[in-house]
Structures are given as structure tokens and as C-alpha cells.
Amino acid sequence: MPNRNQAGRATGSLILLLLMLGVAAGWNYHRNWQLEEATEGARPYQSYAVDDLKALREAYASELHGVRAEFDSAKRNRTRSVRDVGSIAGNIEQFKETTRVSTAIRIAAAGVTEREEQISALEREIEARARFGEGLGRHLKRLTAI
């Protein structure tokens, strides 16, 4: 009989230990899930595969070089305006040219900024997947990461 009483106590202790472990794992999963949700925000590239994200990032990076070249070219085309060309028609032409060059610079700068933002968003998505994992690995990290 004494062995049977000890066996019952061991089973109860084991069940209590498993229950405590389950509660702690559930709390940890919920805490990590909330932390992940708070840091992620909007993820426009969430449905893409990692290889596709890397290929897209490389494509945007190569396109960025072209857009930067256009921006540099537009800045080189800038000319200093002469204070007074001598006639109203000359001043108007100078204004039109300055406006055209300034518009080209702004458009090229917007293209550079847009490509840099897209590359940054892709890098954030790749980093989030590396940090939090994917699929079942993501759930296991949520469950076990402290």
C-alpha cells in the first residue's frame, strides 16, 4: 500500500507540473503574439515568399541606381538664372526653363525616395520573418521565446 500512495502523489505532482507548464507556455505565446502584433504594423508584402522578397528587393535596388542617375542628370542640367535677361520675353523663357528643370529634379527626387521606401519595406518584411519565423516555426518561437 505505501508504494501505491507514493505513486498517486507522483502522478498528481506530474499533472500539476504539466498544468503549470501549459499555463506558462500559453501566457508566453500570448505575450509574444501581442509583442509581434505591436511591432509589425501594416505588412504589404506579407503574402510573398522570402525568395520573391529578395528578388524584388534586388530589382528595386537596380532600378534605384537608374533613378539616381536620372536625379543626378536633372541636377546637372540646372543653370544659374541671370538676374535680368534684358527683355520680358527673355525673362519668361528663363522662368520656363527654370521651372522645367526644377520639376524634373522634383520628379526624379520623388522616384528616388519611392524606391528607397519600397526597399526599406522589403527589408523590414525580410527582417520580421527572420526574427519571428514562418509557419509552424513562428508558432514555436511565440511559445518558447522569452
Short mmCIF file of C-alpha atoms in Angstrom, two decimals:
data_model
loop_
_atom_site.label_atom_id
_atom_site.label_comp_id
_atom_site.label_asym_id
_atom_site.label_seq_id
_atom_site.Cartn_x
_atom_site.Cartn_y
_atom_site.Cartn_z
CA MET A 1 0.00 0.00 0.00
CA PRO A 2 2.70 2.61 0.73
CA ASN A 3 4.02 2.31 -2.82
CA ARG A 4 0.56 2.91 -4.21
CA ASN A 5 0.15 6.13 -2.17
CA GLN A 6 3.52 7.39 -3.34
CA ALA A 7 2.65 6.61 -6.96
CA GLY A 8 -0.58 8.61 -6.62
CA ARG A 9 1.29 11.60 -5.22
CA ALA A 10 3.85 11.47 -8.03
CA THR A 11 1.09 11.39 -10.66
CA GLY A 12 -0.63 14.37 -9.03
CA SER A 13 2.64 16.29 -8.91
CA LEU A 14 3.32 15.46 -12.54
CA ILE A 15 -0.16 16.62 -13.58
CA LEU A 16 0.29 19.83 -11.58
CA LEU A 17 3.70 20.43 -13.18
CA LEU A 18 2.29 19.84 -16.69
CA LEU A 19 -0.63 22.16 -15.95
CA MET A 20 1.70 24.91 -14.74
CA LEU A 21 3.93 24.42 -17.78
CA GLY A 22 0.91 24.65 -20.09
CA VAL A 23 -0.33 27.85 -18.44
CA ALA A 24 3.15 29.42 -18.60
CA ALA A 25 3.54 28.43 -22.28
CA GLY A 26 0.08 29.86 -23.09
CA TRP A 27 0.88 33.12 -21.33
CA ASN A 28 4.26 33.33 -23.13
CA TYR A 29 2.61 32.63 -26.50
CA HIS A 30 0.02 35.35 -25.92
CA ARG A 31 2.66 37.85 -24.74
CA ASN A 32 4.91 37.19 -27.77
CA TRP A 33 1.94 37.33 -30.14
CA GLN A 34 0.91 40.74 -28.76
CA LEU A 35 4.51 42.00 -28.96
CA GLU A 36 4.72 40.80 -32.56
CA GLU A 37 1.43 42.46 -33.48
CA ALA A 38 2.53 45.73 -31.90
CA THR A 39 5.85 45.85 -33.76
CA GLU A 40 4.66 44.67 -37.16
CA GLY A 41 2.07 47.20 -38.24
CA ALA A 42 0.96 47.07 -41.88
CA ARG A 43 2.79 44.44 -43.92
CA PRO A 44 2.05 44.87 -47.63
CA TYR A 45 4.44 42.05 -48.61
CA GLN A 46 3.13 39.52 -46.07
CA SER A 47 1.85 37.06 -48.68
CA TYR A 48 5.11 36.95 -50.69
CA ALA A 49 7.65 34.14 -50.36
CA VAL A 50 11.06 35.04 -48.92
CA ASP A 51 12.83 34.29 -52.20
CA ASP A 52 10.40 36.54 -54.04
CA LEU A 53 11.00 39.31 -51.50
CA LYS A 54 14.75 39.07 -52.00
CA ALA A 55 14.39 39.09 -55.79
CA LEU A 56 12.05 42.08 -55.61
CA ARG A 57 14.47 43.91 -53.32
CA GLU A 58 17.31 43.30 -55.79
CA ALA A 59 15.14 44.53 -58.68
CA TYR A 60 14.23 47.71 -56.79
CA ALA A 61 17.90 48.23 -55.86
CA SER A 62 18.98 48.02 -59.50
CA GLU A 63 16.12 50.31 -60.50
CA LEU A 64 17.21 52.72 -57.78
CA HIS A 65 20.59 53.11 -59.46
CA GLY A 66 18.86 54.17 -62.68
CA VAL A 67 16.57 56.60 -60.90
CA ARG A 68 19.52 58.10 -59.01
CA ALA A 69 21.31 58.59 -62.34
CA GLU A 70 18.26 60.47 -63.65
CA PHE A 71 18.25 62.59 -60.49
CA ASP A 72 21.94 63.41 -60.86
CA SER A 73 21.41 64.26 -64.52
CA ALA A 74 18.50 66.55 -63.67
CA LYS A 75 20.62 68.33 -61.05
CA ARG A 76 23.47 68.79 -63.56
CA ASN A 77 21.04 70.41 -66.04
CA ARG A 78 20.34 73.14 -63.51
CA THR A 79 21.65 76.52 -64.61
CA ARG A 80 22.08 79.71 -62.71
CA SER A 81 19.48 82.27 -63.60
CA VAL A 82 20.59 85.65 -64.83
CA ARG A 83 19.07 88.47 -62.86
CA ASP A 84 17.81 90.35 -65.89
CA VAL A 85 17.94 88.86 -69.36
CA GLY A 86 17.10 92.20 -70.87
CA SER A 87 13.62 91.64 -72.19
CA ILE A 88 10.35 90.39 -70.81
CA ALA A 89 10.30 87.55 -73.34
CA GLY A 90 13.82 86.52 -72.28
CA ASN A 91 12.84 86.59 -68.61
CA ILE A 92 9.75 84.49 -69.34
CA GLU A 93 11.84 81.93 -71.25
CA GLN A 94 14.34 81.80 -68.41
CA PHE A 95 11.49 81.28 -65.94
CA LYS A 96 10.01 78.49 -68.06
CA GLU A 97 13.40 76.75 -68.29
CA THR A 98 13.99 77.09 -64.55
CA THR A 99 10.51 75.72 -63.87
CA ARG A 100 11.05 72.78 -66.24
CA VAL A 101 14.40 71.88 -64.65
CA SER A 102 13.00 72.24 -61.12
CA THR A 103 10.07 69.98 -61.99
CA ALA A 104 12.42 67.38 -63.44
CA ILE A 105 14.53 67.48 -60.28
CA ARG A 106 11.45 67.10 -58.04
CA ILE A 107 10.12 64.18 -60.09
CA ALA A 108 13.50 62.43 -60.03
CA ALA A 109 13.86 63.03 -56.28
CA ALA A 110 10.38 61.59 -55.71
CA GLY A 111 11.38 58.49 -57.73
CA VAL A 112 14.49 58.01 -55.60
CA THR A 113 12.50 58.41 -52.39
CA GLU A 114 9.81 55.99 -53.58
CA ARG A 115 12.35 53.28 -54.47
CA GLU A 116 14.17 53.74 -51.16
CA GLU A 117 10.88 53.39 -49.25
CA GLN A 118 9.99 50.22 -51.16
CA ILE A 119 13.40 48.71 -50.46
CA SER A 120 13.06 49.66 -46.81
CA ALA A 121 9.62 47.99 -46.58
CA LEU A 122 11.00 44.83 -48.19
CA GLU A 123 13.93 44.77 -45.77
CA ARG A 124 11.56 45.21 -42.81
CA GLU A 125 9.47 42.27 -44.04
CA ILE A 126 12.54 40.06 -44.51
CA GLU A 127 13.83 41.05 -41.06
CA ALA A 128 10.46 40.34 -39.42
CA ARG A 129 10.35 36.89 -40.97
CA ALA A 130 13.89 36.19 -39.82
CA ARG A 131 13.11 37.38 -36.29
CA PHE A 132 9.68 35.78 -35.86
CA GLY A 133 9.97 32.84 -38.26
CA GLU A 134 7.32 31.44 -40.59
CA GLY A 135 4.59 28.84 -40.35
CA LEU A 136 4.98 26.32 -37.53
CA GLY A 137 8.38 27.76 -36.60
CA ARG A 138 6.67 31.09 -35.94
CA HIS A 139 4.24 29.46 -33.51
CA LEU A 140 7.05 27.58 -31.78
CA LYS A 141 9.03 30.81 -31.36
CA ARG A 142 5.98 32.51 -29.86
CA LEU A 143 5.56 29.60 -27.49
CA THR A 144 9.17 29.24 -26.36
CA ALA A 145 10.83 32.67 -26.75
CA ILE A 146 11.21 34.54 -23.50
#
